[in-house]
Every structure is written in C-alpha cells, then in structure tokens.
Amino acid sequence: MNKPSVNEETGPVEDSALQESYIWSKQTIQEIQRAATEGIYSIRGGGAKRKVPHFDDLLFLGASMSRYPLEGYREKCDTNVTLGTRFAKKPLHLDIPITIAGMSFGALSAQAKDALGKGAAAMGTTTTTGDGGMTQEERASSKTLVYQMLPSRYGMNPDDLRKADAIEVVCGQGAKPGGGGMLLGQKISDRVAEMRTLPKGIDQRSACRHPDWTGPDDLEIKINEIREITDWEKPIYIKVGATRTRYDVQLACKAGADVIVVDGMQGGTAATQDVFIEQVGIPTLPAVRIAVDALKEMGMHRKVQLIVSGGIRNGSDVAKCMALGADAVAIGMAALYALGDNSQKYAEEYHKMGSAPGYYDAYHLGRCPAGITTQDPELAKRFDPELGGRRIKNLLQTMILEAQTLARACGKSHLHNLEPEDLVALTVEAAAMAKVPLAGTDWYPGKDSSY
Amino acid sequence: MTEIDLDKSEVRELNSMLHSLDDKSSESSFRVISPKGKHNIAVGVDAKADITIEGHAGHYVGGMNKHANITVTGNAGSGLAENIMSGVVRVKGNSSQYTGATGRGGLIVVEGDAAARCGISMKGVDIVVGGSVGHMCAFLGQSGNMVICGDAGDALGDSIFELQIFVQGKIKSLGHDCEEKDMGPEQMAKLTELLDKAQIKADPQKFKLYGPARTLYNFKIDNAYLP
C-alpha cells in the first residue's frame, strides 16, 4: 500500500498502517539492491536463519503412573558412549555423548581451537580438527582428537593420522552439502598459508569432491587404506550433510564406516554463500529419524554409531536426539557462542561493523572482536584459552545435567535408554518428520500408511 | 632381500611388517610378488626401504609414502602414491586416475601413461610422466612440478595455484586460469633435474612451461562487501 497524502478526515497515515509485501519484504528488496550493486552472491558464516521444524517442536512425556521416574538429582543416570565398535582396535570411550564438531584452524584462531580442546578434554569428550590440518596446540590440549580428512586435504599427513584418536572422512557439511570450504584472504595468515600450502592472502576455495575417490565403492577402498596406514587402530567416521540421508547413511555403512555423522541444515560454517546455507539440505530433526531408520533397515543401529549435529543448543536437544536413536551429538555454533562469540561485551565493535551481538555472522572477514573467528594476532590475543576452556566445560556440563534431568523424568537410567515413545510432537510437521504422535493423539502423518 | 608372496600373505601382514621398520632394522630391501591388482599395497611406509612390487598393483599403492623407494613393475590403479610425503614411487607401466593426488613431497615417476586427474591438488610433489596424461590433470594443483613427456588431455592445470607444468607434446586444452609461461634458466634447470632423477630420456628444449595466470586468486567482490 502506498502511503497516501494526508487524509483531511483521518490525518496522516501512521507507518504501522503500511503493509509490507510477503513476497517483496524489506529484506528481499535490500538483497536485490545489494546484488544489483555488487554483482555477486552474499557470503557469510553461521547456520541457517530461517525457521525450520526443530527439536523445540517435540516434548517429553514424563513418567507418572504408567512409568516410574528416577529421582532427578541423585539417582544414577549414565551418559557414557563408545564410538567405533565395528572395526577399530581402539574405539573411543567418551564420558558424555556431546562432542565438539570440526572447525578449522584458519576459520578459528589457534587460541580458540586450544580452548575447545581444553573444554572437551575436561568433560571426557572429543574435539575435531577442520579444513586446515592439526595444530600442535589442539593436539596437546585435546585428550581425544578426531582428525578430519576433507576434500582439500590441507595439511594431511600420515604422522597426524597416527596421532589422531579417530579419523573423520568429510563428505558433506550441513551448512553447504555439495560445497567446498571457503576461507577469504583476510584469514590466510603466514601460518595458515604454510599449513595449507597456499600463497598468503588469496581467497582460498577448497574442493567440493575428494581428489582420489568418486563413489562408495572407491571410498570403501580408501577407508581401508586409512585403516592400513593406521594399523586398524582408529575409528573411521564418515560425515555427511543431511540431504538424501537414507541413501547416504546406508552407503556410508557399506563403505565401512565405524561412525556416521549426519549434519543438518542448521549446522554452521565459517563462510559460504548465503543461498547455500538457507536453501540446501534438510533440517536436523527429520535427518535423525531417517538416519536411525536407515541403520535399522540394515541391522546396523548401535553397531555403527550415529552422531547428529546441526543446531544442537542445550540438553533438551541432546536428549531428544538420543530418544530418536542417535548415539551422540556434536556442537559447533553453541561452542562458539560459549567461547564468547556474539557477546554483549563487544557490542560497540559489532555496531561499528554494521552488526550487533546476536546477529554477527561475518566470520569470513576475520575481524571477530572476541578473538575467536580471526587470524589477526591482536584480536586473537583478546581471547583467553584457559577461560574459554572453562566456558566450554561449563556448557557441556550444563547440557548433560539438563539431558539427565529429562531422562530421569522419563524413568531412564542412561541417556541411551530414551526412546521415541518418550516423545510427542507439537506440530503436524514435526510429527511427520520425527514419526512421533502429535500431542494428544496417537497419530502422525504416514502412520500405518502402506505408501 | 625379503620376499613376500601376496598369494600366501595378506596385504595387512605386508603393511604391518613395513610399518615396523626403523633405522635399526636389518632388512631394508623387499620384493613383493603376486600383487594381482590388490589394493593398498605398501601404504603408510615411513622408512628408507627399497620395495619392488612385481606385477600390477591396485588402488593407492605407495599411499602417503615417506622415505621409501617403491617400484611397481606393472601397472598401478587409482590414487597411486596419494599424499606422498617423500621418497620415490615409480611405475614402469601405466597408472590410473588421481596419480599423486595431494602429494606433498618426493617424486612419482610413471614411465607409461597416467590417466585423468593426475596430480590433482598436488602440494609439493614432483611428478614425471613418460607418456601422456588424461583430462583435468593438475586440477587445483597448489605447489610442485609436473612433467608430461607426451600429450595432455582437456583442461590441463585448471584452477592451479603455484604449480609448474612442463609439457613436451600437444595439449587438448588448458584449464581455467592456466597459461603458457616463459621458460627461464631456472625452470630449464628444474626440468633437466627432474628428467635426470626420473631417468627418462627427453630433450628439455622441446618442452613448454605452463603455470597460473593468477586471475582467480581473489574474489573481485572481496573489497566491496557490505554487511
């Protein structure tokens, strides 16, 4: 509606009376005008911002008469998990089923990587390298470290393979399934350039496909090569972005994975095209259920462990993933926020960059005022790895306490004893995706359907 | 010399034995017979050993090699000497796709032809091919040298970073951001050295040099980002 000239009877039209177009929203118009100015897609970090069905759309059915609850503070509720029981001589025994997802040195400062290792080690869980190789700091501070093998193979070497506790072959990422990594020149410091064998200051574009295999048959041989090099000691993970999850999970099983990581579309990234983040992949909620069903179909559920990531924020999300059949979860963005990314402490600096605490996503520019997503030595110095490590520990501890609270309420003495029958859905969409009943009914879309 | 018959031993046993080698090992010379195209032969070796594989090897033979001198007398499958760190891996026959993928050091010699994507994402390795190579060779190559004594297929050197490619024969097409460079004395000396090391007879004067045009190094939008 155009703002009419002043009506003599009603006076001036208030702005609140203006009707914004759903199709041509202010944000849409701004993006069109940005594109018209710059002639190239928008790049940013973080995960999907759009609203998609998520774990908040599920609720737990606490125990009352039909089931006995466990006392919420003292009664035993175990949280341990073993990963890599299929083939590896040395599976990982973790105290908690919450791991730290792969984030590269390059995307993050060495100090931030160090803090992730410290926090994870303090809670008896793993942290993961990323698209930049393994740093000495990270190896030293991480009790158990997962070493990623990505298409770029930056820094890849057999010594680090042997130093790792597990190896994760990354075939996709929730934020950008089908896309390679991106690290702009501002973050290619001397050290990053040397580790990646790249000229300093270039805009690095990583391959989106692995360089030495093309499908699951080849991947099976590739995984056996890694097992041979590491004398069959290490668990081998395969990570996929959530898209055609049933097929990807089953092919990963066929290729010989010990552990499969499924990363939903809400998963974060250091940098990629906004259109990629928002328009590719499926949400984490349906991905969990599809992945679990795919494993069950092959008789491999609990034999090949499933780690779920993408928008895991708190103990409730953890418990719901467990109830749907996941063995563990991984957190990325939650860990960054715990470290202090998007903190109010740096509000003034975020505002100077045209952003604000809670909104900042320009990780690719390397100007993170909290010293986390940067390679600028002065900014990185602001970050205290000891404090960061404690904050990660505190977050993980809180998440576990929350998850235990929910599990005990459902009468479960181990997080893995949670089951889909402990859940109901608040929306028809969530009921369809999680295959749990819509609250107040015994129905979900597709139930008893022969289709 | 120790002989390992892969008709009687598993590849696992062979690799386990090779991984146990160190500077104090009394044996450093190995002859592997009956490879019969088996995969992952002599991967992850980290010792100054001489390993001869008599026959055809499957995928990833010599993968991630450090220090060892490995020779395949027949042909090699995909991913020959992938991510090689140092040492020499030589194939007397032909090699399949992805030869030397992501290799970070050392020397790979293919006396025959190498298939598609030879030298993909190479990061410092030197590769000398006595014959011709397929399409997309040296794709995303970051560092090192590739010598092709025969012809090259489509899109040679697509999206390369700091890599030198020497070609004696015809090139079907150059990839994006790859262009012919002037061959100076330094490059000529490097080419001569590599041919000598590879023990392949060719006249360095007949080669042309190709490298990055460096037009893809930065997104043009980079300086115009509007938050």
XYZ file of C-alpha atoms in Angstrom:
678
model
C 0.000 0.000 0.000
C 1.356 3.387 -0.930
C 1.328 5.971 1.748
C -1.494 8.335 0.614
C -1.353 12.021 1.044
C -2.828 13.303 4.263
C -6.490 12.490 4.545
C -8.307 15.545 5.769
C -10.672 13.462 7.900
C -8.212 10.924 9.471
C -4.961 12.826 9.453
C -1.509 11.460 8.389
C -1.170 7.688 7.833
C 0.931 6.029 10.525
C 3.919 3.886 9.374
C 2.350 0.962 11.228
C -0.520 1.048 8.758
C 1.818 0.360 5.834
C 1.526 -3.177 4.549
C 4.783 -4.988 3.841
C 4.665 -7.452 0.985
C 5.294 -11.061 1.982
C 6.990 -11.780 -1.321
C 8.771 -8.438 -1.605
C 9.746 -7.982 2.021
C 12.163 -5.215 3.055
C 14.920 -7.800 3.405
C 14.198 -9.212 -0.052
C 14.292 -5.754 -1.599
C 17.528 -4.945 0.230
C 19.113 -8.163 -1.029
C 18.048 -7.420 -4.606
C 19.532 -3.961 -4.331
C 22.746 -5.349 -2.821
C 23.015 -7.836 -5.687
C 22.364 -5.069 -8.199
C 25.213 -3.070 -6.669
C 27.791 -5.806 -6.186
C 27.020 -8.356 -8.882
C 27.901 -11.357 -6.718
C 26.256 -13.556 -4.123
C 26.347 -12.755 -0.441
C 28.895 -14.659 1.638
C 28.559 -15.127 5.386
C 29.217 -17.521 8.245
C 26.941 -19.251 10.733
C 24.000 -21.505 10.020
C 20.514 -21.252 8.546
C 18.485 -18.385 9.975
C 15.161 -19.408 8.548
C 12.639 -21.118 10.806
C 12.515 -24.855 10.246
C 10.957 -27.647 12.311
C 13.333 -28.330 15.185
C 13.600 -30.119 18.490
C 11.541 -27.412 20.203
C 8.612 -28.917 18.304
C 8.913 -32.082 20.402
C 8.043 -32.605 24.066
C 8.889 -35.374 26.521
C 6.254 -37.467 28.227
C 7.481 -37.584 31.808
C 6.702 -40.582 33.968
C 3.723 -40.664 36.338
C 1.610 -43.831 36.824
C 2.481 -45.851 33.765
C 6.218 -45.361 34.203
C 8.407 -44.718 37.219
C 10.615 -41.674 37.190
C 14.084 -41.573 38.687
C 14.945 -39.046 41.339
C 16.188 -36.018 39.484
C 19.377 -35.209 41.342
C 20.936 -38.274 42.940
C 19.765 -41.376 41.137
C 22.143 -42.785 38.586
C 21.715 -41.706 35.003
C 24.712 -42.680 32.890
C 25.899 -40.668 29.931
C 28.880 -42.595 28.531
C 29.143 -43.747 24.937
C 31.595 -45.896 22.983
C 32.261 -44.908 19.385
C 33.927 -47.096 16.793
C 32.987 -50.594 17.917
C 32.627 -52.011 14.398
C 36.194 -52.396 13.150
C 38.619 -50.220 15.145
C 41.063 -51.834 17.563
C 40.847 -48.769 19.768
C 37.279 -47.442 19.946
C 36.677 -44.185 21.786
C 35.157 -44.338 25.244
C 33.577 -40.959 25.960
C 32.103 -39.850 29.273
C 29.389 -37.819 27.586
C 27.656 -38.126 24.208
C 28.265 -34.481 23.271
C 31.290 -33.866 21.047
C 32.822 -30.758 19.510
C 32.307 -30.558 15.738
C 35.068 -29.907 13.231
C 36.097 -26.266 12.949
C 39.333 -25.403 11.228
C 42.409 -23.606 12.391
C 42.132 -20.810 9.893
C 38.435 -20.297 10.440
C 39.195 -20.097 14.174
C 42.238 -18.727 15.933
C 44.754 -21.160 17.408
C 43.707 -19.919 20.855
C 40.059 -20.767 20.207
C 40.992 -24.243 18.970
C 43.084 -24.708 22.090
C 40.111 -23.765 24.281
C 37.817 -26.245 22.527
C 40.350 -28.985 23.229
C 40.689 -27.997 26.877
C 36.945 -27.875 27.467
C 36.253 -31.147 25.683
C 39.092 -32.912 27.497
C 37.799 -31.698 30.860
C 34.455 -33.350 30.148
C 35.874 -36.564 28.687
C 34.776 -35.992 25.137
C 36.284 -35.325 21.711
C 37.049 -32.270 19.700
C 37.685 -32.275 15.976
C 40.168 -30.630 13.616
C 38.908 -28.994 10.420
C 39.849 -27.916 6.928
C 43.271 -26.674 7.940
C 45.083 -29.616 9.434
C 46.027 -30.384 13.020
C 47.732 -27.760 15.191
C 50.162 -28.726 17.932
C 48.157 -26.689 20.444
C 44.966 -28.532 19.598
C 46.605 -31.963 19.781
C 48.226 -31.100 23.095
C 45.064 -29.790 24.715
C 42.692 -32.475 23.395
C 42.551 -35.751 25.276
C 40.785 -37.349 22.320
C 41.009 -35.679 18.933
C 39.169 -36.527 15.725
C 41.216 -35.702 12.623
C 39.190 -34.681 9.598
C 40.058 -35.842 6.098
C 38.435 -33.327 3.803
C 38.432 -32.925 0.013
C 41.120 -30.227 0.219
C 43.472 -32.431 2.291
C 45.172 -29.292 3.583
C 47.964 -30.320 5.918
C 47.101 -34.010 5.558
C 49.964 -36.286 6.563
C 50.416 -39.800 7.924
C 52.032 -38.611 11.170
C 48.941 -36.649 12.158
C 46.731 -39.552 11.081
C 48.596 -41.691 13.591
C 48.462 -39.006 16.281
C 44.676 -38.796 15.951
C 42.275 -40.825 18.062
C 39.763 -41.148 15.239
C 39.551 -40.069 11.606
C 36.528 -38.397 10.040
C 36.140 -38.545 6.251
C 34.086 -35.465 5.477
C 31.781 -35.970 2.504
C 29.497 -33.088 3.281
C 28.503 -30.443 5.801
C 25.010 -29.399 6.838
C 25.554 -25.731 6.051
C 26.629 -26.490 2.498
C 26.102 -30.074 1.334
C 27.781 -30.282 -2.052
C 30.020 -27.286 -1.449
C 33.688 -26.934 -0.631
C 35.280 -24.788 2.021
C 35.905 -21.100 1.666
C 38.449 -19.023 3.519
C 38.939 -15.492 2.338
C 42.312 -13.829 2.050
C 41.990 -11.811 5.243
C 42.344 -15.050 7.212
C 45.186 -16.615 5.200
C 47.977 -15.607 7.557
C 51.566 -16.844 7.237
C 50.850 -19.835 9.466
C 47.549 -20.707 7.787
C 49.168 -20.376 4.350
C 52.052 -22.620 5.317
C 49.815 -25.308 6.803
C 47.648 -25.310 3.673
C 50.481 -24.873 1.117
C 48.791 -21.782 -0.280
C 50.050 -18.313 -1.185
C 49.363 -15.821 1.607
C 46.363 -13.553 1.237
C 44.487 -15.360 -1.531
C 40.815 -16.257 -1.294
C 41.047 -19.972 -0.718
C 38.498 -22.174 -2.426
C 38.519 -25.799 -1.319
C 37.455 -28.688 -3.495
C 33.916 -29.965 -3.013
C 34.821 -33.513 -4.045
C 37.524 -35.767 -2.693
C 40.504 -35.934 -5.029
C 41.109 -39.681 -5.015
C 37.762 -41.445 -4.901
C 34.416 -40.870 -6.566
C 31.785 -43.137 -5.034
C 31.061 -45.571 -2.206
C 32.882 -48.466 -3.875
C 36.077 -46.426 -4.106
C 35.504 -44.964 -0.642
C 35.485 -48.462 0.814
C 38.988 -48.986 -0.594
C 40.052 -45.524 0.551
C 38.884 -46.228 4.092
C 40.802 -49.481 4.056
C 43.883 -47.513 3.004
C 43.487 -45.249 6.043
C 42.971 -48.310 8.235
C 46.096 -49.904 6.787
C 48.161 -46.755 7.359
C 46.970 -46.560 10.969
C 47.125 -50.354 11.513
C 43.352 -50.634 12.004
C 43.535 -48.838 15.352
C 41.409 -45.750 14.763
C 37.652 -45.484 14.378
C 36.765 -44.105 10.947
C 33.846 -41.684 10.787
C 32.036 -40.598 7.639
C 30.357 -37.190 7.848
C 27.537 -36.205 5.504
C 25.362 -33.139 5.194
C 21.710 -34.048 5.662
C 20.098 -34.317 2.234
C 19.368 -37.800 0.841
C 20.021 -39.137 4.298
C 18.672 -42.669 3.946
C 20.873 -43.424 0.955
C 23.927 -41.579 2.294
C 23.791 -43.382 5.639
C 23.385 -46.773 4.025
C 26.197 -46.121 1.550
C 28.427 -44.934 4.404
C 27.687 -48.225 6.170
C 28.550 -50.121 3.030
C 31.777 -48.156 2.662
C 32.841 -49.410 6.092
C 32.229 -46.520 8.457
C 32.553 -47.178 12.160
C 30.651 -43.987 12.940
C 28.377 -41.826 10.779
C 27.961 -38.109 11.400
C 24.800 -36.531 9.971
C 24.847 -32.735 9.967
C 21.506 -30.978 9.491
C 20.995 -27.779 7.555
C 21.134 -25.610 10.679
C 24.801 -26.520 11.088
C 27.201 -23.605 10.884
C 30.103 -22.753 8.637
C 32.962 -20.281 8.629
C 31.977 -18.954 5.222
C 29.829 -19.816 2.265
C 27.142 -18.349 0.060
C 24.001 -17.320 1.954
C 21.895 -19.069 -0.666
C 23.728 -22.297 0.122
C 23.156 -22.009 3.869
C 19.461 -21.263 3.558
C 18.374 -23.316 0.547
C 20.222 -26.636 0.623
C 19.724 -29.639 2.874
C 17.083 -30.871 5.287
C 16.634 -29.929 8.956
C 18.312 -31.945 11.667
C 15.017 -33.186 13.123
C 13.945 -35.380 10.188
C 17.575 -36.292 9.473
C 17.929 -38.065 12.841
C 14.906 -40.214 12.315
C 15.765 -41.048 8.710
C 19.334 -41.947 9.673
C 18.225 -44.191 12.532
C 15.640 -45.934 10.345
C 18.269 -46.407 7.622
C 20.627 -48.053 10.108
C 17.840 -50.241 11.497
C 16.906 -51.299 7.990
C 20.453 -52.629 7.588
C 20.560 -54.146 11.077
C 23.364 -51.717 11.941
C 21.729 -49.459 14.545
C 24.047 -49.251 17.588
C 26.663 -51.283 15.669
C 27.597 -48.273 13.555
C 27.256 -45.304 15.871
C 25.349 -42.205 14.782
C 26.409 -38.674 15.703
C 23.940 -35.907 14.923
C 24.746 -32.226 14.581
C 23.171 -29.028 13.298
C 21.512 -26.630 15.704
C 22.139 -28.585 18.938
C 21.850 -25.907 21.643
C 21.057 -27.450 25.016
C 20.420 -30.611 26.984
C 16.886 -30.848 25.681
C 18.130 -31.072 22.088
C 20.642 -33.698 23.205
C 18.024 -35.793 24.990
C 15.639 -35.616 22.035
C 18.372 -36.778 19.639
C 19.102 -39.666 21.998
C 15.397 -40.521 22.187
C 15.194 -40.621 18.408
C 18.086 -43.085 18.325
C 21.313 -41.085 17.981
C 24.355 -42.324 19.891
C 25.890 -38.873 20.320
C 25.641 -35.282 19.109
C 28.150 -32.661 18.035
C 28.039 -28.950 18.710
C 29.687 -26.176 16.721
C 27.842 -22.871 16.881
C 26.852 -23.468 20.524
C 30.540 -23.935 21.345
C 31.452 -20.678 19.568
C 28.792 -18.776 21.482
C 30.030 -20.364 24.713
C 33.527 -19.109 23.919
C 32.149 -15.589 23.657
C 31.253 -15.094 20.014
C 28.448 -12.521 19.665
C 28.954 -11.403 23.261
C 27.408 -8.162 24.533
C 30.883 -7.282 25.750
C 31.800 -6.277 22.196
C 28.524 -4.556 21.291
C 30.209 -1.320 20.275
C 32.590 -3.067 17.899
C 29.831 -5.151 16.357
C 27.846 -1.950 15.793
C 30.820 -0.336 14.059
C 30.814 -3.259 11.623
C 27.104 -2.751 10.948
C 26.021 -5.671 13.108
C 25.097 -6.332 16.730
C 25.514 -9.022 19.401
C 23.295 -11.927 18.420
C 23.440 -11.057 14.732
C 27.125 -11.091 13.805
C 27.880 -13.654 11.093
C 30.733 -12.120 9.073
C 33.167 -14.779 10.234
C 34.786 -14.783 6.791
C 36.124 -11.256 7.274
C 38.317 -12.264 10.187
C 37.530 -9.167 12.291
C 35.925 -11.052 15.195
C 36.234 -8.688 18.181
C 36.142 -11.635 20.588
C 39.318 -13.060 19.003
C 37.654 -16.327 18.016
C 36.958 -16.344 14.260
C 40.080 -14.424 13.323
C 43.732 -14.808 12.409
C 44.569 -11.235 13.440
C 47.155 -11.652 16.221
C 45.973 -8.550 18.071
C 42.346 -9.663 18.087
C 43.284 -13.264 18.896
C 45.253 -12.030 21.909
C 42.000 -10.843 23.469
C 40.881 -14.443 23.814
C 41.971 -16.392 26.895
C 42.159 -20.150 26.104
C 42.047 -21.098 29.795
C 38.854 -19.155 30.354
C 37.483 -20.386 27.032
C 38.164 -23.965 28.042
C 36.298 -23.486 31.306
C 33.341 -21.977 29.464
C 33.177 -24.962 27.098
C 33.337 -27.310 30.082
C 30.529 -25.359 31.783
C 28.334 -25.502 28.686
C 28.874 -29.231 28.222
C 28.221 -29.833 31.917
C 25.000 -27.836 31.798
C 23.811 -29.658 28.698
C 24.472 -33.018 30.330
C 22.682 -32.023 33.548
C 19.677 -30.923 31.504
C 19.669 -34.099 29.420
C 19.924 -36.235 32.574
C 17.038 -34.312 34.134
C 14.822 -35.168 31.177
C 15.972 -38.784 31.022
C 15.304 -39.346 34.723
C 11.899 -37.760 34.356
C 11.175 -40.412 31.752
C 12.458 -43.124 34.116
C 15.693 -43.767 32.221
C 18.988 -44.677 33.920
C 21.045 -43.974 30.786
C 20.578 -41.332 28.121
C 20.603 -44.091 25.517
C 17.549 -45.653 27.135
C 15.431 -42.735 25.971
C 13.192 -43.823 23.114
C 10.780 -42.334 20.568
C 7.877 -43.433 22.779
C 9.017 -40.785 25.283
C 8.223 -38.021 22.777
C 5.234 -36.267 21.278
C 5.130 -33.563 18.652
C 3.634 -30.105 18.882
C 3.115 -29.679 15.152
C 1.959 -31.915 12.339
C 5.235 -31.241 10.525
C 7.366 -32.316 13.471
C 5.154 -35.380 13.982
C 5.686 -36.380 10.369
C 9.433 -35.803 10.498
C 10.155 -37.431 13.852
C 7.490 -40.097 13.429
C 6.174 -39.498 16.929
C 2.488 -38.797 17.671
C 1.032 -35.351 17.554
C 0.478 -34.395 21.200
C -2.928 -35.556 22.420
C -3.306 -38.107 19.632
C -1.824 -41.451 18.710
C -1.318 -40.345 15.135
C 1.423 -38.971 12.959
C 1.307 -38.384 9.200
C 2.108 -41.566 7.348
C 1.407 -43.861 10.293
C 0.013 -47.221 9.175
C 0.254 -45.984 5.621
C 1.196 -48.516 3.024
C 2.783 -45.770 0.954
C 66.169 -59.229 0.460
C 62.866 -60.335 1.969
C 60.253 -61.797 -0.377
C 56.536 -61.526 0.342
C 54.112 -63.548 -1.759
C 50.666 -61.940 -1.689
C 49.171 -65.263 -2.732
C 50.273 -66.564 0.661
C 50.235 -63.417 2.823
C 47.605 -60.753 3.316
C 48.245 -57.107 2.434
C 47.725 -56.438 6.151
C 50.681 -58.616 7.064
C 52.863 -56.907 4.468
C 51.962 -53.409 5.630
C 52.323 -54.346 9.270
C 55.837 -55.585 8.608
C 56.737 -52.469 6.598
C 55.388 -50.233 9.388
C 57.651 -51.951 11.891
C 60.786 -50.828 10.028
C 63.034 -48.201 11.517
C 66.658 -47.075 11.224
C 67.847 -50.096 13.191
C 66.084 -52.676 11.007
C 68.490 -55.163 9.493
C 66.427 -55.627 6.340
C 65.598 -52.756 4.030
C 65.004 -54.490 0.735
C 61.691 -56.154 -0.115
C 60.307 -57.989 -3.116
C 56.532 -58.333 -3.292
C 55.280 -60.971 -5.715
C 51.765 -61.911 -6.890
C 50.241 -58.487 -6.173
C 47.494 -59.307 -8.698
C 45.927 -55.855 -8.516
C 45.402 -55.914 -4.756
C 44.695 -52.556 -3.154
C 46.626 -50.585 -0.546
C 49.969 -52.301 -1.016
C 52.853 -50.619 0.830
C 50.797 -47.690 2.168
C 51.972 -45.534 5.046
C 55.592 -46.707 4.888
C 57.906 -44.476 6.909
C 61.374 -45.945 6.381
C 64.278 -45.858 3.957
C 63.383 -49.157 2.322
C 63.521 -50.430 -1.249
C 60.267 -52.136 -2.146
C 59.703 -53.735 -5.538
C 56.207 -54.896 -6.417
C 56.463 -57.331 -9.272
C 53.259 -57.140 -11.297
C 50.160 -54.972 -11.258
C 49.071 -53.110 -8.123
C 45.569 -51.836 -7.294
C 44.415 -48.567 -5.752
C 46.581 -46.359 -3.546
C 49.816 -48.314 -3.873
C 52.525 -46.327 -2.062
C 49.922 -44.050 -0.462
C 51.326 -41.439 1.987
C 54.829 -42.786 1.456
C 57.695 -41.333 3.499
C 61.319 -42.041 2.591
C 60.784 -45.393 0.845
C 61.756 -46.177 -2.740
C 58.829 -48.132 -4.200
C 58.718 -49.610 -7.706
C 55.747 -51.245 -9.401
C 56.898 -53.226 -12.398
C 53.421 -53.444 -13.940
C 50.503 -51.001 -13.925
C 49.015 -49.193 -10.922
C 45.390 -48.469 -10.027
C 43.762 -45.249 -8.836
C 45.399 -42.927 -6.354
C 48.978 -44.095 -6.898
C 51.148 -42.616 -4.122
C 48.365 -40.317 -2.991
C 49.534 -37.715 -0.470
C 53.160 -38.886 -0.804
C 55.406 -37.018 1.631
C 58.877 -38.023 0.439
C 60.784 -40.848 -1.252
C 60.221 -42.154 -4.780
C 57.342 -44.160 -6.222
C 57.926 -45.460 -9.733
C 55.539 -47.332 -12.030
C 57.040 -48.968 -15.070
C 53.669 -49.375 -16.768
C 50.651 -47.060 -16.744
C 48.779 -45.557 -13.815
C 45.054 -44.985 -13.379
C 43.324 -41.792 -12.285
C 44.340 -39.457 -9.426
C 48.029 -40.353 -9.603
C 49.859 -38.431 -6.878
C 46.709 -36.730 -5.593
C 47.524 -34.124 -2.906
C 51.159 -35.287 -2.796
C 53.279 -33.068 -0.559
C 56.820 -34.094 -1.428
C 59.011 -36.714 -3.027
C 58.948 -37.918 -6.626
C 56.477 -40.005 -8.619
C 57.555 -41.467 -11.958
C 55.102 -43.084 -14.351
C 57.071 -44.479 -17.255
C 53.928 -45.136 -19.302
C 50.726 -43.070 -19.401
C 48.793 -41.598 -16.473
C 45.022 -41.339 -16.670
C 42.716 -38.446 -15.735
C 43.324 -36.091 -12.824
C 46.984 -36.936 -12.434
C 48.419 -34.552 -9.843
C 45.059 -33.314 -8.589
C 45.526 -30.897 -5.656
C 49.270 -31.641 -5.599
C 51.007 -29.807 -2.770
C 54.710 -30.002 -3.424
C 55.280 -33.409 -5.018
C 57.156 -33.725 -8.331
C 55.502 -35.960 -10.934
C 57.192 -37.103 -14.148
C 55.099 -38.966 -16.728
C 56.990 -40.607 -19.575
C 53.865 -40.900 -21.719
C 50.637 -38.942 -21.940
C 48.046 -37.867 -19.344
C 44.244 -37.681 -19.409
C 41.873 -34.814 -18.704
C 41.820 -32.432 -15.730
C 45.404 -33.135 -14.740
C 46.905 -30.896 -12.033
C 43.397 -29.608 -11.180
C 43.674 -27.289 -8.144
C 47.408 -28.058 -8.008
C 48.973 -25.933 -5.308
C 52.712 -26.498 -5.448
C 55.360 -28.725 -7.059
C 56.238 -29.684 -10.632
C 54.592 -31.893 -13.231
C 56.485 -33.093 -16.287
C 54.499 -34.617 -19.156
C 56.658 -36.071 -21.896
C 53.690 -36.975 -24.116
C 50.359 -35.230 -24.648
C 47.827 -33.821 -22.177
C 44.018 -34.075 -22.270
C 41.393 -31.410 -21.708
C 41.554 -28.714 -19.044
C 45.183 -29.142 -18.059
C 46.026 -27.123 -14.961
C 42.507 -25.904 -14.244
C 42.372 -23.592 -11.190
C 46.014 -24.122 -10.270
C 47.872 -22.148 -7.666
C 51.705 -22.058 -7.667
C 52.469 -25.114 -9.791
C 54.797 -25.565 -12.778
C 53.702 -27.880 -15.597
C 56.197 -28.870 -18.306
C 54.682 -30.416 -21.447
C 56.519 -31.770 -24.461
C 53.567 -32.900 -26.582
C 50.193 -31.487 -27.540
C 47.625 -30.153 -25.088
C 43.975 -30.676 -25.946
C 43.015 -27.623 -23.893
C 44.252 -25.586 -20.967
C 42.025 -25.246 -17.918
C 40.729 -22.043 -16.429
C 43.479 -19.741 -15.169
C 46.325 -21.818 -16.665
C 48.547 -20.160 -19.263
C 51.856 -20.627 -21.018
C 54.830 -19.072 -19.226
C 58.292 -18.114 -20.337
C 60.833 -20.837 -19.631
C 63.811 -19.213 -17.942
C 67.126 -20.792 -16.978
C 65.836 -21.646 -13.522
C 62.842 -23.552 -14.901
C 65.009 -25.257 -17.540
C 67.394 -26.403 -14.813
C 64.494 -27.762 -12.749
C 63.100 -29.661 -15.736
C 66.514 -31.125 -16.540
C 66.988 -32.172 -12.934
C 63.575 -33.880 -12.813
C 64.142 -35.802 -16.062
C 67.516 -36.943 -14.746
C 66.054 -38.035 -11.407
C 63.247 -39.846 -13.201
C 65.761 -41.454 -15.573
C 63.579 -40.574 -18.512
C 65.272 -39.533 -21.740
C 63.800 -36.387 -23.271
C 65.132 -33.131 -24.636
C 64.274 -30.327 -22.180
C 64.453 -27.814 -25.027
C 61.311 -29.334 -26.572
C 59.118 -28.653 -23.516
C 56.866 -25.684 -22.857
C 56.060 -24.339 -19.414
C 52.565 -23.642 -18.046
C 51.521 -22.005 -14.791
C 48.841 -19.914 -13.089
C 47.500 -16.721 -14.617
C 46.535 -15.803 -11.028
C 43.208 -14.259 -12.048
C 41.283 -16.495 -9.628
C 43.306 -15.718 -6.535
C 40.806 -13.236 -5.121
C 37.079 -12.785 -5.425
C 36.574 -9.412 -7.019
C 33.762 -8.728 -4.585
C 36.210 -9.025 -1.728
C 36.704 -5.319 -1.223
C 33.079 -4.397 -1.706
C 31.433 -6.457 0.999
C 28.540 -4.616 2.631
C 27.456 -6.077 5.968
